[in-house]
Amino acid sequence: MSSLTATTEPQAAPTAPTRPRYRVTGRRVLRSEWAKLWSLRSTWITLALGLLFLLVFGLIIAWQFAAGNLDSDFDRSTAVDLSLFGVPFAQLALGVLGVLVTAGEYSTGMIRSTLAAVPRRLPVLWSKAALYGLVALSVGTVGAFVSFLVGGRLVSGTSAAQSLSDAGVARSLLGAGLYLGLVGVIGAGLGALLRSVAGGISVLVGTLILVPGLTSLLPSSWQQNVSPYLPSNAGESMFALTHDSSTLSPAAGLAVFLGWTVLVLAGAAYRLKRNDV
């Protein structure tokens, strides 16, 4: 009697459908942050306000100078000084938007999704700061040059008349744009460091506006050693056309202001890496 032996081939186990594997790259993080930046209505509004402040205040003061309606404090003003009169107002708008770029995600809770997609965390901070810094730099530079070109026509024929080819003019206008760009980076760093829109704006305004005024309460010897190195004063020396013994040179002012920027970003990076969201 013969027996039949049935042989069965082993069946392969069912495989789950494979999902596409996405790599988190610097370019993709930048593209994501770029899309988030321009998807917010506050970005368009605040950038427009910053540009408007820079242009309107510069043109108004130039027009008043040409009409002879300013007091004697403006007698030695130049076209550059007048055209950049709106920088202190524009820095607030651009700095506040920088805070919103980072702290806004903490207030809405979106930061959890962002860091889940980018587990290494720090590329998110670098992308936000770099992208917004370039945007603020572009807005500030364009506003400074347009304000000078239009305001220069208003004061032509007066003691403040200057042309773009005059010594130091282009450097001052570029310095103003660079200063506003770095203010935007500092705002983004403060937002990531404090994780609060109100807190970041308060520290930004206090540092740029209130602290320089409080130095007048210090002894005169202290003022000379402290005041030039404050963020706003160091930044102002970046685009000032003339300097004296109480102010820093443009290169020294840039170095000091870059130091403040790096300090804020370092603090933001440390907290982002060490603390949970």
Coordinates of C-alpha atoms in Angstrom, one line a residue:
M1 CA 0.0 0.0 0.0
S2 CA 1.5 3.3 -1.0
S3 CA 0.9 6.5 0.9
L4 CA 0.8 9.8 -0.6
T5 CA 2.7 12.6 1.2
A6 CA 1.3 16.0 0.5
T7 CA 3.8 18.7 0.6
T8 CA 2.7 22.3 1.0
E9 CA 4.8 25.3 0.3
P10 CA 5.1 27.8 3.2
Q11 CA 2.9 30.8 2.6
A12 CA 4.5 34.2 3.0
A13 CA 3.1 36.3 5.8
P14 CA 0.9 39.2 4.7
T15 CA 2.9 42.4 4.6
A16 CA 1.6 45.7 5.8
P17 CA 1.5 48.4 3.2
T18 CA 4.7 50.4 3.3
R19 CA 4.5 54.1 4.1
P20 CA 6.8 56.6 2.4
R21 CA 9.7 57.6 4.6
Y22 CA 10.2 61.4 4.9
R23 CA 13.5 62.8 6.0
V24 CA 13.6 66.0 8.1
T25 CA 16.0 68.2 6.2
G26 CA 17.0 71.8 6.7
R27 CA 15.3 72.8 3.4
R28 CA 12.0 71.2 4.4
V29 CA 12.0 72.9 7.8
L30 CA 12.7 76.2 6.1
R31 CA 9.9 75.6 3.6
S32 CA 7.5 74.7 6.4
E33 CA 8.4 77.8 8.4
W34 CA 8.1 80.0 5.3
A35 CA 4.6 78.7 4.7
K36 CA 3.6 79.3 8.3
L37 CA 5.0 82.8 8.3
W38 CA 3.0 84.0 5.3
S39 CA -0.2 82.2 6.1
L40 CA -0.8 84.5 9.1
R41 CA -2.6 87.8 8.5
S42 CA -0.6 89.4 11.3
T43 CA 2.5 89.0 9.2
W44 CA 1.2 91.1 6.4
I45 CA -0.3 93.7 8.7
T46 CA 2.7 94.2 10.9
L47 CA 5.2 94.3 8.1
A48 CA 3.1 96.9 6.4
L49 CA 2.9 98.9 9.6
G50 CA 6.7 98.7 10.0
L51 CA 7.3 99.9 6.5
L52 CA 4.6 102.6 6.9
F53 CA 6.2 103.9 10.2
L54 CA 9.6 104.1 8.5
L55 CA 8.3 106.0 5.5
V56 CA 5.7 108.3 7.0
F57 CA 7.7 109.5 10.0
G58 CA 10.8 110.1 7.8
L59 CA 8.9 112.0 5.1
I60 CA 6.9 114.1 7.6
I61 CA 10.0 115.2 9.5
A62 CA 11.7 116.0 6.1
W63 CA 8.8 118.0 5.0
Q64 CA 8.7 119.9 8.2
F65 CA 12.4 120.6 8.0
A66 CA 12.0 122.0 4.4
A67 CA 9.2 124.2 5.6
G68 CA 11.3 125.5 8.5
N69 CA 8.8 124.4 11.1
L70 CA 11.3 122.5 13.3
D71 CA 13.1 124.0 16.3
S72 CA 16.9 124.6 16.6
D73 CA 17.6 121.0 17.6
F74 CA 17.2 120.0 14.0
D75 CA 19.4 122.7 12.5
R76 CA 22.4 120.4 11.9
S77 CA 20.3 117.5 10.7
T78 CA 21.1 115.8 7.4
A79 CA 18.9 114.0 4.9
V80 CA 20.0 110.7 6.3
D81 CA 19.1 111.7 9.8
L82 CA 15.6 112.9 8.7
S83 CA 14.9 109.9 6.5
L84 CA 15.7 107.5 9.3
F85 CA 13.6 109.3 11.9
G86 CA 11.1 106.5 11.8
V87 CA 13.5 103.7 12.7
P88 CA 12.6 103.7 16.4
F89 CA 8.9 103.3 15.5
A90 CA 9.5 100.6 12.8
Q91 CA 11.7 98.6 15.2
L92 CA 8.7 98.1 17.5
A93 CA 6.5 96.7 14.8
L94 CA 9.2 94.4 13.4
G95 CA 10.3 93.3 16.8
V96 CA 6.8 92.6 18.0
L97 CA 6.2 90.4 14.9
G98 CA 9.4 88.6 15.6
V99 CA 7.9 87.7 19.1
L100 CA 4.7 86.6 17.5
V101 CA 6.5 84.3 15.0
T102 CA 7.8 82.1 17.9
A103 CA 5.7 82.8 21.0
G104 CA 2.5 82.7 18.9
E105 CA 2.9 78.9 18.5
Y106 CA 3.2 78.4 22.2
S107 CA 0.0 80.4 22.9
T108 CA -2.0 78.3 20.3
G109 CA -0.4 74.9 21.2
M110 CA 0.8 74.5 17.6
I111 CA 4.4 74.2 18.8
R112 CA 3.7 70.6 19.9
S113 CA 2.9 69.6 16.3
T114 CA 5.9 71.5 15.0
L115 CA 8.3 69.8 17.4
A116 CA 6.7 66.4 16.8
A117 CA 7.6 66.9 13.1
V118 CA 11.1 68.1 13.9
P119 CA 12.2 66.2 17.0
R120 CA 15.7 67.8 17.0
R121 CA 14.0 71.1 17.9
L122 CA 16.9 73.5 17.2
P123 CA 16.4 73.6 13.4
V124 CA 12.9 75.1 14.1
L125 CA 14.5 78.0 16.0
W126 CA 17.2 78.6 13.5
S127 CA 14.7 78.5 10.6
K128 CA 12.3 80.9 12.2
A129 CA 15.0 83.3 13.2
A130 CA 16.8 83.2 9.9
L131 CA 13.7 83.5 7.7
Y132 CA 12.1 86.3 9.7
G133 CA 15.4 88.1 10.0
L134 CA 15.8 88.2 6.3
V135 CA 12.2 89.4 5.8
A136 CA 12.7 92.2 8.4
L137 CA 16.1 93.1 6.8
S138 CA 14.5 93.4 3.4
V139 CA 11.6 95.5 4.6
G140 CA 13.9 97.8 6.6
T141 CA 16.4 98.2 3.8
V142 CA 13.8 99.0 1.2
G143 CA 12.0 101.4 3.6
A144 CA 15.3 103.2 4.4
F145 CA 16.3 103.8 0.8
V146 CA 12.8 104.8 -0.3
S147 CA 12.5 107.2 2.6
F148 CA 15.9 108.8 1.8
L149 CA 15.2 109.1 -1.9
V150 CA 11.9 110.8 -1.4
G151 CA 12.9 112.8 1.6
G152 CA 16.1 113.9 -0.1
R153 CA 14.0 115.6 -2.8
L154 CA 12.0 117.4 -0.1
V155 CA 15.1 118.9 1.5
S156 CA 17.0 119.6 -1.7
G157 CA 18.4 123.1 -1.6
T158 CA 18.5 123.2 2.2
S159 CA 21.4 122.6 4.6
A160 CA 20.3 119.0 5.0
A161 CA 20.6 118.1 1.3
Q162 CA 22.6 114.9 0.5
S163 CA 22.9 112.5 -2.3
L164 CA 23.3 108.7 -2.3
S165 CA 26.9 109.0 -3.5
D166 CA 27.9 111.2 -0.5
A167 CA 30.3 109.6 2.0
G168 CA 28.6 107.3 4.5
V169 CA 25.1 107.7 3.1
A170 CA 24.8 104.2 1.6
R171 CA 26.5 102.7 4.7
S172 CA 24.0 104.4 7.0
L173 CA 21.0 103.2 5.0
L174 CA 22.2 99.6 4.8
G175 CA 23.1 99.8 8.5
A176 CA 19.5 100.8 9.3
G177 CA 18.1 97.8 7.4
L178 CA 20.6 95.5 9.1
Y179 CA 19.6 96.9 12.5
L180 CA 15.9 96.3 11.9
G181 CA 16.6 92.8 10.6
L182 CA 18.5 91.9 13.8
V183 CA 15.8 93.5 15.9
G184 CA 13.4 91.0 14.2
V185 CA 15.8 88.1 15.1
I186 CA 16.0 89.3 18.7
G187 CA 12.2 89.4 18.9
A188 CA 12.0 85.8 17.6
G189 CA 14.6 84.8 20.2
L190 CA 12.7 86.5 23.0
G191 CA 9.5 84.7 22.0
A192 CA 11.2 81.3 22.1
L193 CA 13.0 82.1 25.3
L194 CA 10.0 83.4 27.3
R195 CA 7.3 81.5 25.4
S196 CA 4.8 84.3 26.0
V197 CA 3.7 86.9 23.6
A198 CA 3.0 89.5 26.4
G199 CA 6.3 88.7 28.1
G200 CA 8.4 88.9 24.9
I201 CA 6.9 92.2 23.8
S202 CA 7.4 93.7 27.3
V203 CA 11.0 92.7 27.5
L204 CA 11.6 93.9 23.9
V205 CA 10.0 97.3 24.5
G206 CA 11.7 97.7 27.9
T207 CA 15.1 96.9 26.5
L208 CA 14.9 99.1 23.4
I209 CA 13.1 102.1 24.8
L210 CA 12.8 102.2 28.6
V211 CA 16.3 101.0 29.7
P212 CA 18.2 103.7 27.7
G213 CA 16.1 106.4 29.4
L214 CA 16.8 104.9 32.8
T215 CA 20.6 105.3 32.3
S216 CA 20.2 109.0 32.9
L217 CA 19.7 108.1 36.6
L218 CA 23.2 106.7 36.8
P219 CA 26.3 108.7 37.7
S220 CA 27.8 110.4 34.7
S221 CA 30.9 108.2 34.8
W222 CA 28.7 105.1 34.7
Q223 CA 26.7 106.5 31.8
Q224 CA 29.8 106.8 29.6
N225 CA 30.8 103.2 30.3
V226 CA 27.3 101.6 30.1
S227 CA 25.2 103.6 27.7
P228 CA 27.1 102.9 24.4
Y229 CA 26.8 99.2 24.9
L230 CA 23.0 99.0 25.4
P231 CA 21.3 97.3 22.5
S232 CA 19.4 100.3 21.2
N233 CA 22.4 102.6 21.5
A234 CA 24.8 100.1 19.9
G235 CA 22.3 99.6 17.1
E236 CA 21.9 103.3 16.5
S237 CA 25.6 103.6 16.0
M238 CA 25.3 101.1 13.1
F239 CA 23.4 103.6 11.0
A240 CA 24.4 107.0 12.5
L241 CA 26.2 109.2 9.9
T242 CA 28.4 111.0 12.5
H243 CA 30.0 109.7 15.7
D244 CA 31.7 111.3 18.7
S245 CA 33.6 110.0 21.8
S246 CA 30.4 109.0 23.5
T247 CA 29.2 106.6 20.8
L248 CA 30.6 103.5 19.2
S249 CA 31.9 103.2 15.6
P250 CA 29.6 101.5 13.1
A251 CA 31.8 98.3 13.2
A252 CA 31.9 98.3 17.0
G253 CA 28.2 98.9 17.2
L254 CA 27.5 96.0 14.9
A255 CA 29.7 93.7 16.9
V256 CA 28.0 94.7 20.2
F257 CA 24.5 94.3 18.7
L258 CA 25.4 91.0 17.2
G259 CA 26.6 89.9 20.7
W260 CA 23.2 90.8 22.2
T261 CA 21.5 88.9 19.3
V262 CA 23.6 85.8 19.9
L263 CA 23.0 85.9 23.6
V264 CA 19.2 85.9 23.2
L265 CA 19.3 83.1 20.6
A266 CA 21.6 81.1 22.9
G267 CA 19.2 81.4 25.8
A268 CA 16.3 80.4 23.5
A269 CA 18.2 77.4 22.2
Y270 CA 19.1 76.3 25.7
R271 CA 15.5 76.4 26.9
L272 CA 14.1 74.8 23.8
K273 CA 16.5 71.9 24.1
R274 CA 16.2 71.4 27.9
N275 CA 12.6 72.2 28.7
D276 CA 9.4 70.5 27.5
V277 CA 6.7 72.4 25.7

